[in-house]
Amino acid sequence: MNIAILGAVWGDEGKGAITHHMSKDYDWVVRFGGGANAGHTIYRDGVKYVHNLLPSVDFRHKHIKSYLGAGMVIDLEKLRDEVLEAEKHYPGVASTIYVDKDAFLVTKKHKEEDAATNAHIGSTNRGIGPAYKDKVGRCGYRVGDLFYGGLFEGCMPLGTLAVELVKLGVHFKYVMEMEEEFKASNILFEGAQGVLLDINHGIYPYVSSSDCCASGIVSSGFGFVKLAKVYGVAKAYTTKVGAGPFPTEYHDKEAEDLRELGNEYGATTGRPRRVGCIDLPALKYACKKGGITDLIITKFDILNNLGKVKMCLSYKEDPFCGSDFFKAEPIYSNMKGWTTKNKDELHYFINAVEKITGIDVQYISWGTDPEDIIKWH
Ligand code: IMP
Ligand code: MG
C-alpha cells in the first residue's frame, strides 16, 4: 500500500513527526518536491533532529530506504552535511539513501540570487526559487550531469561532493532502474511545505516554487503507483512563515502568547512564525485543491487548558481561487476548550473540522512522542 502525507496549509503542520512515526510500516519514504527550504522536525529517543533534504525516516528501523525524487532541487553540500550527521548517530544509514539523477542541482549562485531577489515573499534563502527558475528556463544542471565525466567542467566542485556522497554509500539512480522494486514495495510519499504554498494551487505569488500536492509524485516519475490515501496534516491552529494573506492571523499579545505556547519558530530559518486560529474554509479549499482524502490534526496539546478555543468556520464569501484569500472576511466561533485528550472534550472541534471540510480526521496528535499520535476513527 502506498500513501502520501502532505502539508494541508502553509507547512510546518507536523508532517515530519507523522512521517517518522509511520515510516516503520513502509519500505521506502520518498520526498518528491522542494529542497532544503523544508524543515521537518523529528524526535527520536527524546533527541530533536531537523531534516531539510532527507525524508523523515525513523533510522532506527534499518529496512526503510529513502529516496530524494526528481521533482526536488538539491543542494549537495547540505545533503552531504545531513548524511554525515545521520551517519554519526546511525552508522551505515548512508547506504539506505537514494538520490534521483533527474533531480535539479542548487548552486551557490541560486542561494545568492534568492537572498537578493525574494525577500518580499519571505523566502527561506535556500536557493529554491532561482533553482526551479533555471530548471524551467533550461539552463542549469541535473544531478545526473555530474556523472558524465568532465562534460560540464563548470560543476566540478559539485562533482567532488557527489563522489564524496557515493563514498559514504549514497546511491544515485533513476526511477526506471528501480521500477520493479518500487512496484513490489510499500511507499510513503512525504510532501514538503503545504497546499497553500503550492506553485499551482497556493496563494500566488506568496508560494514556494514546487508541487506541494500529490501531483508532484507523478511528476517525480512515480506515475505507476496507486495511492491508497492522501493524508493532509493540519494544526489545531494555523501558522505561516513569510509574507502573504493570513485571514485568521492573531496580532500583538494574542499572537505572542500562542507563539510561545506552541514554540512557533521556523525549523529551517528560526524566524518567528505568524500564528492564528484554525481556518476551516482555507483547510476545505486546500483539501479540494490538494486531493486530500484523510486529515491528521496536530498540536492539540498546545491548546489544552485554554478555556476557550477560537475557530474560523467560514468566510463571508467562499474562496474559489488564491486571490480570494486577499479579501477574506472570516466568521469566528468560540468553543469551550478541552482539558484532557479524552475524546468527548475534543468532539465538537473535530466534528466541525469534518463537517466543514467533508474529510474524516483519522489521527490527532497531542505532543512529540509517538504515543501522542492517536487514532481518532
Ligand atoms: P521558498 O520556498 O524558500 O522560496 O519560500 C517561499 C515561501 O514559502 C516563503 O513564504 C517561505 O517562508 C515558505 N516556505 C518554504 N518552505 C517552507 C516550509 O518548509 N515550511 C513553511 N513555509 C515554507
Ligand atoms: Mg517545517
Tab-separated table of C-alpha atoms and ligand atoms in Angstrom:
chain	number	residue	atom	x	y	z
A	1	MET	CA	0.000	0.000	0.000
A	2	ASN	CA	1.242	3.483	-0.847
A	3	ILE	CA	0.274	6.693	0.906
A	4	ALA	CA	1.142	10.377	0.726
A	5	ILE	CA	1.457	12.745	3.657
A	6	LEU	CA	1.018	16.382	2.628
A	7	GLY	CA	1.069	19.662	4.483
A	8	ALA	CA	-2.556	20.804	4.261
A	9	VAL	CA	-1.992	24.514	4.893
A	10	TRP	CA	1.238	26.578	4.992
A	11	GLY	CA	3.660	23.846	6.003
A	12	ASP	CA	5.089	23.162	9.480
A	13	GLU	CA	1.980	21.183	10.450
A	14	GLY	CA	3.992	18.258	11.786
A	15	LYS	CA	4.352	16.107	8.644
A	16	GLY	CA	7.866	15.173	9.753
A	17	ALA	CA	6.722	13.713	13.076
A	18	ILE	CA	3.821	11.855	11.461
A	19	THR	CA	6.001	10.507	8.630
A	20	HIS	CA	8.640	9.466	11.153
A	21	HIS	CA	6.061	7.605	13.222
A	22	MET	CA	4.503	5.829	10.232
A	23	SER	CA	7.741	5.122	8.334
A	24	LYS	CA	8.419	1.764	10.027
A	25	ASP	CA	5.451	0.269	8.151
A	26	TYR	CA	6.920	1.197	4.744
A	27	ASP	CA	9.849	0.036	2.618
A	28	TRP	CA	10.541	3.461	1.132
A	29	VAL	CA	9.978	7.059	2.174
A	30	VAL	CA	10.134	9.340	-0.863
A	31	ARG	CA	10.478	13.133	-0.960
A	32	PHE	CA	9.156	14.462	-4.266
A	33	GLY	CA	9.352	18.261	-4.148
A	34	GLY	CA	11.123	21.249	-2.699
A	35	GLY	CA	14.578	21.118	-1.242
A	36	ALA	CA	16.378	22.378	1.835
A	37	ASN	CA	13.652	25.001	2.361
A	38	ALA	CA	11.733	22.248	4.174
A	39	GLY	CA	12.340	21.840	7.884
A	40	HIS	CA	10.984	18.577	9.209
A	41	THR	CA	11.332	18.274	12.969
A	42	ILE	CA	11.676	14.790	14.374
A	43	TYR	CA	12.084	13.483	17.931
A	44	ARG	CA	13.952	10.190	18.166
A	45	ASP	CA	14.643	8.717	21.614
A	46	GLY	CA	13.920	12.149	23.081
A	47	VAL	CA	16.501	13.907	20.870
A	48	LYS	CA	15.406	16.583	18.391
A	49	TYR	CA	16.565	16.314	14.766
A	50	VAL	CA	15.706	18.550	11.819
A	51	HIS	CA	15.787	17.073	8.309
A	52	ASN	CA	15.886	19.538	5.440
A	53	LEU	CA	16.605	17.252	2.479
A	54	LEU	CA	16.419	13.738	3.893
A	55	PRO	CA	12.975	12.170	4.229
A	56	SER	CA	11.720	11.945	7.845
A	57	VAL	CA	12.644	8.274	8.174
A	58	ASP	CA	12.944	6.583	11.558
A	59	PHE	CA	16.556	5.494	11.084
A	60	ARG	CA	16.284	3.018	13.950
A	61	HIS	CA	14.449	0.742	11.509
A	62	LYS	CA	17.115	-0.356	9.075
A	63	HIS	CA	14.769	-1.787	6.450
A	64	ILE	CA	13.450	1.661	5.441
A	65	LYS	CA	15.056	3.283	2.410
A	66	SER	CA	14.942	6.980	1.495
A	67	TYR	CA	14.517	8.404	-1.998
A	68	LEU	CA	15.067	12.034	-2.989
A	69	GLY	CA	12.905	12.348	-6.078
A	70	ALA	CA	13.274	14.026	-9.447
A	71	GLY	CA	10.988	16.920	-8.518
A	72	MET	CA	13.404	18.074	-5.846
A	73	VAL	CA	16.099	20.715	-6.095
A	74	ILE	CA	19.149	19.506	-4.228
A	75	ASP	CA	21.973	21.363	-2.536
A	76	LEU	CA	24.629	18.631	-2.459
A	77	GLU	CA	26.716	20.354	0.206
A	78	LYS	CA	23.716	20.478	2.525
A	79	LEU	CA	22.907	16.856	1.660
A	80	ARG	CA	26.481	15.760	2.430
A	81	ASP	CA	26.296	17.504	5.836
A	82	GLU	CA	22.918	15.954	6.607
A	83	VAL	CA	24.133	12.470	5.631
A	84	LEU	CA	27.281	12.879	7.769
A	85	GLU	CA	25.157	13.959	10.738
A	86	ALA	CA	22.833	10.966	10.266
A	87	GLU	CA	25.843	8.623	9.977
A	88	LYS	CA	27.156	9.908	13.324
A	89	HIS	CA	24.046	8.624	15.076
A	90	TYR	CA	23.163	5.703	12.789
A	91	PRO	CA	26.324	4.273	11.166
A	92	GLY	CA	25.600	2.688	7.793
A	93	VAL	CA	22.450	4.730	7.199
A	94	ALA	CA	24.005	6.451	4.150
A	95	SER	CA	23.595	3.243	2.147
A	96	THR	CA	19.804	3.431	2.617
A	97	ILE	CA	19.689	6.831	0.884
A	98	TYR	CA	18.991	7.152	-2.852
A	99	VAL	CA	19.061	10.332	-4.939
A	100	ASP	CA	17.313	10.627	-8.307
A	101	LYS	CA	19.710	11.643	-11.051
A	102	ASP	CA	16.937	13.740	-12.611
A	103	ALA	CA	16.719	15.995	-9.542
A	104	PHE	CA	17.963	19.523	-10.198
A	105	LEU	CA	21.097	20.962	-8.582
A	106	VAL	CA	21.020	24.024	-6.332
A	107	THR	CA	24.228	26.032	-6.646
A	108	LYS	CA	25.818	28.898	-4.691
A	109	LYS	CA	24.526	31.251	-7.387
A	110	HIS	CA	20.929	30.183	-6.670
A	111	LYS	CA	21.285	30.883	-2.965
A	112	GLU	CA	22.796	34.303	-3.605
A	113	GLU	CA	20.062	35.166	-6.081
A	114	ASP	CA	17.374	34.047	-3.607
A	115	ALA	CA	18.712	36.356	-0.889
A	116	ALA	CA	18.946	39.239	-3.378
A	117	THR	CA	15.528	38.927	-5.032
A	118	ASN	CA	12.994	37.002	-2.958
A	119	ALA	CA	12.921	38.837	0.373
A	120	HIS	CA	9.482	40.285	-0.452
A	121	ILE	CA	7.811	36.879	-0.204
A	122	GLY	CA	9.892	35.808	2.780
A	123	SER	CA	11.880	33.104	1.024
A	124	THR	CA	13.976	30.742	3.149
A	125	ASN	CA	17.021	31.748	1.032
A	126	ARG	CA	17.890	28.141	0.280
A	127	GLY	CA	18.074	28.871	-3.450
A	128	ILE	CA	14.826	27.103	-4.214
A	129	GLY	CA	13.038	29.657	-6.435
A	130	PRO	CA	16.117	30.523	-8.535
A	131	ALA	CA	16.920	26.807	-8.991
A	132	TYR	CA	13.393	25.999	-10.229
A	133	LYS	CA	13.545	29.121	-12.418
A	134	ASP	CA	16.725	27.844	-14.078
A	135	LYS	CA	15.197	24.378	-14.398
A	136	VAL	CA	12.162	25.751	-16.225
A	137	GLY	CA	14.435	28.083	-18.227
A	138	ARG	CA	16.527	25.039	-19.201
A	139	CYS	CA	19.798	26.436	-18.010
A	140	GLY	CA	21.352	24.543	-15.176
A	141	TYR	CA	22.366	21.067	-14.160
A	142	ARG	CA	20.707	17.942	-13.005
A	143	VAL	CA	22.345	15.538	-10.567
A	144	GLY	CA	22.906	13.024	-13.373
A	145	ASP	CA	25.014	15.536	-15.307
A	146	LEU	CA	27.719	15.144	-12.647
A	147	PHE	CA	28.149	11.514	-13.617
A	148	TYR	CA	29.006	12.156	-17.259
A	149	GLY	CA	32.712	12.667	-16.522
A	150	GLY	CA	34.018	16.082	-17.449
A	151	LEU	CA	31.059	17.027	-19.635
A	152	PHE	CA	30.230	20.068	-17.572
A	153	GLU	CA	33.513	21.500	-16.325
A	154	GLY	CA	31.578	24.222	-14.512
A	155	CYS	CA	30.147	21.871	-11.922
A	156	MET	CA	33.333	20.165	-10.805
A	157	PRO	CA	33.054	21.241	-7.137
A	158	LEU	CA	29.615	19.657	-7.160
A	159	GLY	CA	31.133	16.586	-8.839
A	160	THR	CA	33.508	16.295	-5.886
A	161	LEU	CA	30.541	16.396	-3.499
A	162	ALA	CA	28.758	13.698	-5.497
A	163	VAL	CA	31.859	11.479	-5.268
A	164	GLU	CA	32.005	12.112	-1.514
A	165	LEU	CA	28.371	11.038	-1.180
A	166	VAL	CA	28.981	7.878	-3.257
A	167	LYS	CA	31.923	7.013	-0.992
A	168	LEU	CA	29.674	7.430	2.035
A	169	GLY	CA	27.329	4.846	0.477
A	170	VAL	CA	24.624	7.082	-1.040
A	171	HIS	CA	23.139	5.723	-4.301
A	172	PHE	CA	22.369	7.799	-7.393
A	173	LYS	CA	19.613	6.288	-9.563
A	174	TYR	CA	16.764	6.807	-11.992
A	175	VAL	CA	13.216	5.760	-11.071
A	176	MET	CA	13.057	3.447	-14.100
A	177	GLU	CA	16.063	1.472	-12.848
A	178	MET	CA	14.167	0.915	-9.598
A	179	GLU	CA	10.678	0.447	-11.004
A	180	GLU	CA	10.318	-3.264	-10.238
A	181	GLU	CA	11.499	-2.753	-6.667
A	182	PHE	CA	9.156	0.192	-6.183
A	183	LYS	CA	6.238	-1.771	-7.595
A	184	ALA	CA	6.877	-4.557	-5.087
A	185	SER	CA	7.199	-2.121	-2.157
A	186	ASN	CA	5.076	-0.070	0.197
A	187	ILE	CA	5.931	3.575	-0.317
A	188	LEU	CA	5.238	6.596	1.853
A	189	PHE	CA	5.497	9.839	-0.142
A	190	GLU	CA	6.403	12.724	2.144
A	191	GLY	CA	5.301	16.153	0.944
A	192	ALA	CA	7.127	19.367	1.712
A	193	GLN	CA	5.633	22.766	2.547
A	194	GLY	CA	1.825	22.784	2.205
A	195	VAL	CA	-1.008	23.025	-0.311
A	196	LEU	CA	-1.399	26.791	0.174
A	197	LEU	CA	2.291	27.192	-0.764
A	198	ASP	CA	1.961	25.035	-3.903
A	199	ILE	CA	3.173	26.727	-7.086
A	200	ASN	CA	-0.084	25.935	-8.924
A	201	HIS	CA	-2.683	25.881	-6.172
A	202	GLY	CA	-1.290	28.081	-3.404
A	203	ILE	CA	-1.948	31.753	-2.727
A	204	TYR	CA	0.144	33.143	-5.568
A	205	PRO	CA	2.637	34.855	-5.529
A	206	TYR	CA	3.205	34.029	-1.849
A	207	VAL	CA	4.069	30.448	-2.666
A	208	SER	CA	7.077	28.171	-2.919
A	209	SER	CA	8.249	27.047	-6.349
A	210	SER	CA	7.346	23.368	-6.345
A	211	ASP	CA	4.452	20.905	-6.340
A	212	CYS	CA	3.371	20.521	-2.738
A	213	CYS	CA	0.346	18.410	-3.781
A	214	ALA	CA	0.169	14.756	-4.803
A	215	SER	CA	0.720	15.816	-8.434
A	216	GLY	CA	4.407	16.134	-7.518
A	217	ILE	CA	4.526	12.366	-7.041
A	218	VAL	CA	3.587	11.785	-10.679
A	219	SER	CA	5.953	14.449	-11.965
A	220	SER	CA	8.770	12.836	-9.974
A	221	GLY	CA	8.348	9.748	-12.180
A	222	PHE	CA	6.089	7.683	-9.905
A	223	GLY	CA	3.103	7.723	-12.242
A	224	PHE	CA	2.894	3.935	-11.936
A	225	VAL	CA	1.998	3.897	-8.224
A	226	LYS	CA	-1.509	3.919	-6.796
A	227	LEU	CA	-2.122	5.865	-3.612
A	228	ALA	CA	-4.419	4.280	-1.027
A	229	LYS	CA	-4.674	7.535	0.930
A	230	VAL	CA	-3.530	11.129	0.686
A	231	TYR	CA	-3.254	12.396	4.248
A	232	GLY	CA	-3.336	16.135	4.798
A	233	VAL	CA	-1.745	17.335	8.024
A	234	ALA	CA	-3.070	20.499	9.684
A	235	LYS	CA	-2.556	22.050	13.101
A	236	ALA	CA	-5.386	22.685	15.569
A	237	TYR	CA	-4.435	26.320	14.924
A	238	THR	CA	-2.685	27.955	11.964
A	239	THR	CA	0.871	29.150	11.374
A	240	LYS	CA	2.696	30.704	8.458
A	241	VAL	CA	6.208	31.916	7.778
A	242	GLY	CA	6.841	34.524	5.159
A	243	ALA	CA	4.556	37.149	3.663
A	244	GLY	CA	1.065	36.917	2.149
A	245	PRO	CA	-2.574	36.768	3.220
A	246	PHE	CA	-3.374	35.058	6.524
A	247	PRO	CA	-7.103	35.634	7.201
A	248	THR	CA	-7.221	34.295	10.788
A	249	GLU	CA	-3.947	35.827	11.954
A	250	TYR	CA	-3.584	36.948	15.576
A	251	HIS	CA	-1.723	40.110	16.470
A	252	ASP	CA	0.132	41.569	19.441
A	253	LYS	CA	-0.212	39.740	22.750
A	254	GLU	CA	-2.647	37.105	21.454
A	255	ALA	CA	-0.062	36.177	18.806
A	256	GLU	CA	2.896	36.299	21.180
A	257	ASP	CA	1.131	34.041	23.688
A	258	LEU	CA	0.266	31.365	21.113
A	259	ARG	CA	3.727	31.576	19.509
A	260	GLU	CA	5.359	30.936	22.884
A	261	LEU	CA	2.931	28.167	23.827
A	262	GLY	CA	3.463	26.355	20.544
A	263	ASN	CA	7.178	27.265	20.249
A	264	GLU	CA	6.388	28.527	16.774
A	265	TYR	CA	9.784	29.363	15.330
A	266	GLY	CA	10.875	28.163	11.873
A	267	ALA	CA	12.800	24.862	11.857
A	268	THR	CA	14.878	25.991	8.852
A	269	THR	CA	15.352	29.703	9.481
A	270	GLY	CA	14.480	30.196	13.159
A	271	ARG	CA	12.069	33.005	12.160
A	272	PRO	CA	9.083	33.628	14.462
A	273	ARG	CA	6.060	32.107	12.747
A	274	ARG	CA	2.886	34.111	12.244
A	275	VAL	CA	0.069	32.440	14.189
A	276	GLY	CA	-3.734	32.429	14.234
A	277	CYS	CA	-6.720	30.208	14.871
A	278	ILE	CA	-7.756	27.241	12.725
A	279	ASP	CA	-9.130	28.397	9.375
A	280	LEU	CA	-11.677	25.842	8.162
A	281	PRO	CA	-12.589	27.493	4.829
A	282	ALA	CA	-8.853	27.582	3.980
A	283	LEU	CA	-8.485	23.952	5.052
A	284	LYS	CA	-11.503	22.922	2.971
A	285	TYR	CA	-10.063	24.767	-0.034
A	286	ALA	CA	-6.676	23.070	0.477
A	287	CYS	CA	-8.255	19.611	0.818
A	288	LYS	CA	-10.005	20.048	-2.522
A	289	LYS	CA	-7.005	21.515	-4.324
A	290	GLY	CA	-4.569	19.013	-2.830
A	291	GLY	CA	-6.663	15.886	-3.411
A	292	ILE	CA	-6.574	15.153	0.327
A	293	THR	CA	-8.614	12.087	1.312
A	294	ASP	CA	-7.983	11.977	5.074
A	295	LEU	CA	-6.926	14.501	7.705
A	296	ILE	CA	-4.462	14.399	10.579
A	297	ILE	CA	-4.749	17.278	13.072
A	298	THR	CA	-1.733	18.026	15.268
A	299	LYS	CA	-0.794	20.072	18.333
A	300	PHE	CA	-4.000	19.646	20.327
A	301	ASP	CA	-1.819	19.695	23.449
A	302	ILE	CA	-0.858	23.331	22.796
A	303	LEU	CA	-4.479	24.491	23.083
A	304	ASN	CA	-5.130	22.350	26.163
A	305	ASN	CA	-6.437	24.219	29.235
A	306	LEU	CA	-7.019	27.481	27.363
A	307	GLY	CA	-10.645	27.747	28.498
A	308	LYS	CA	-11.930	28.581	25.051
A	309	VAL	CA	-10.777	27.806	21.535
A	310	LYS	CA	-11.440	30.078	18.565
A	311	MET	CA	-12.324	28.628	15.160
A	312	CYS	CA	-12.983	30.263	11.812
A	313	LEU	CA	-15.963	28.357	10.419
A	314	SER	CA	-16.497	30.305	7.197
A	315	TYR	CA	-15.664	33.466	5.278
A	316	LYS	CA	-18.327	35.970	4.292
A	317	GLU	CA	-17.771	34.653	0.771
A	318	ASP	CA	-16.379	31.230	-0.097
A	319	PRO	CA	-12.902	31.268	-1.687
A	320	PHE	CA	-12.711	29.915	-5.246
A	321	CYS	CA	-9.157	30.938	-6.110
A	322	GLY	CA	-5.987	32.051	-4.371
A	323	SER	CA	-6.786	35.743	-4.890
A	324	ASP	CA	-9.982	35.388	-2.809
A	325	PHE	CA	-7.826	34.961	0.295
A	326	PHE	CA	-6.583	38.559	-0.027
A	327	LYS	CA	-10.068	39.845	0.775
A	328	ALA	CA	-11.372	37.059	3.006
A	329	GLU	CA	-13.593	38.144	5.918
A	330	PRO	CA	-13.526	35.355	8.490
A	331	ILE	CA	-16.521	34.473	10.643
A	332	TYR	CA	-15.493	33.083	14.023
A	333	SER	CA	-16.944	30.915	16.736
A	334	ASN	CA	-15.567	30.367	20.243
A	335	MET	CA	-15.960	26.903	21.685
A	336	LYS	CA	-15.320	25.596	25.171
A	337	GLY	CA	-11.727	24.367	25.356
A	338	TRP	CA	-10.584	20.915	26.364
A	339	THR	CA	-8.650	19.912	29.420
A	340	THR	CA	-7.712	16.337	28.563
A	341	LYS	CA	-7.214	14.272	25.445
A	342	ASN	CA	-10.409	12.484	26.364
A	343	LYS	CA	-12.396	12.013	23.165
A	344	ASP	CA	-15.564	13.764	24.410
A	345	GLU	CA	-13.768	17.004	25.123
A	346	LEU	CA	-12.444	17.285	21.578
A	347	HIS	CA	-15.524	16.040	19.840
A	348	TYR	CA	-17.094	19.358	18.945
A	349	PHE	CA	-13.878	20.724	17.445
A	350	ILE	CA	-13.178	17.642	15.339
A	351	ASN	CA	-16.823	17.370	14.269
A	352	ALA	CA	-16.647	20.948	12.988
A	353	VAL	CA	-13.455	20.159	11.031
A	354	GLU	CA	-15.054	17.086	9.458
A	355	LYS	CA	-18.380	18.727	8.749
A	356	ILE	CA	-16.915	21.797	7.084
A	357	THR	CA	-14.114	20.110	5.118
A	358	GLY	CA	-16.099	16.959	4.337
A	359	ILE	CA	-12.991	14.919	5.223
A	360	ASP	CA	-12.557	12.488	8.128
A	361	VAL	CA	-9.925	13.143	10.772
A	362	GLN	CA	-8.054	9.845	11.055
A	363	TYR	CA	-5.411	10.775	13.621
A	364	ILE	CA	-4.778	13.563	16.069
A	365	SER	CA	-1.545	14.386	17.845
A	366	TRP	CA	-1.022	15.576	21.352
A	367	GLY	CA	2.765	16.037	21.584
A	368	THR	CA	6.070	14.899	20.193
A	369	ASP	CA	6.154	11.309	21.475
A	370	PRO	CA	4.993	8.508	19.166
A	371	GLU	CA	2.319	7.531	21.713
A	372	ASP	CA	0.920	11.060	21.390
A	373	ILE	CA	-0.251	10.226	17.865
A	374	ILE	CA	-3.743	8.909	18.457
A	375	LYS	CA	-6.048	7.070	16.036
A	376	TRP	CA	-9.313	9.009	16.039
A	377	HIS	CA	-11.609	6.976	13.790
B	1	IMP	P1	10.997	29.434	-0.641
B	1	IMP	O1	10.382	28.088	-0.775
B	1	IMP	O2	12.239	29.430	0.208
B	1	IMP	O3	11.170	30.122	-1.940
B	1	IMP	O4	9.954	30.347	0.177
B	1	IMP	C1	8.703	30.734	-0.364
B	1	IMP	C2	7.647	30.844	0.728
B	1	IMP	O5	7.365	29.538	1.227
B	1	IMP	C3	8.085	31.665	1.941
B	1	IMP	O6	6.951	32.298	2.493
B	1	IMP	C4	8.591	30.602	2.911
B	1	IMP	O7	8.522	31.039	4.256
B	1	IMP	C5	7.622	29.479	2.629
B	1	IMP	N1	8.197	28.152	2.914
B	1	IMP	C6	9.103	27.481	2.169
B	1	IMP	N2	9.375	26.284	2.726
B	1	IMP	C7	8.621	26.204	3.831
B	1	IMP	C8	8.424	25.177	4.803
B	1	IMP	O8	9.005	24.091	4.757
B	1	IMP	N3	7.541	25.451	5.801
B	1	IMP	C9	6.847	26.622	5.858
B	1	IMP	N4	6.979	27.591	4.956
B	1	IMP	C10	7.860	27.385	3.947
B	2	MG	MG	8.721	22.848	8.710
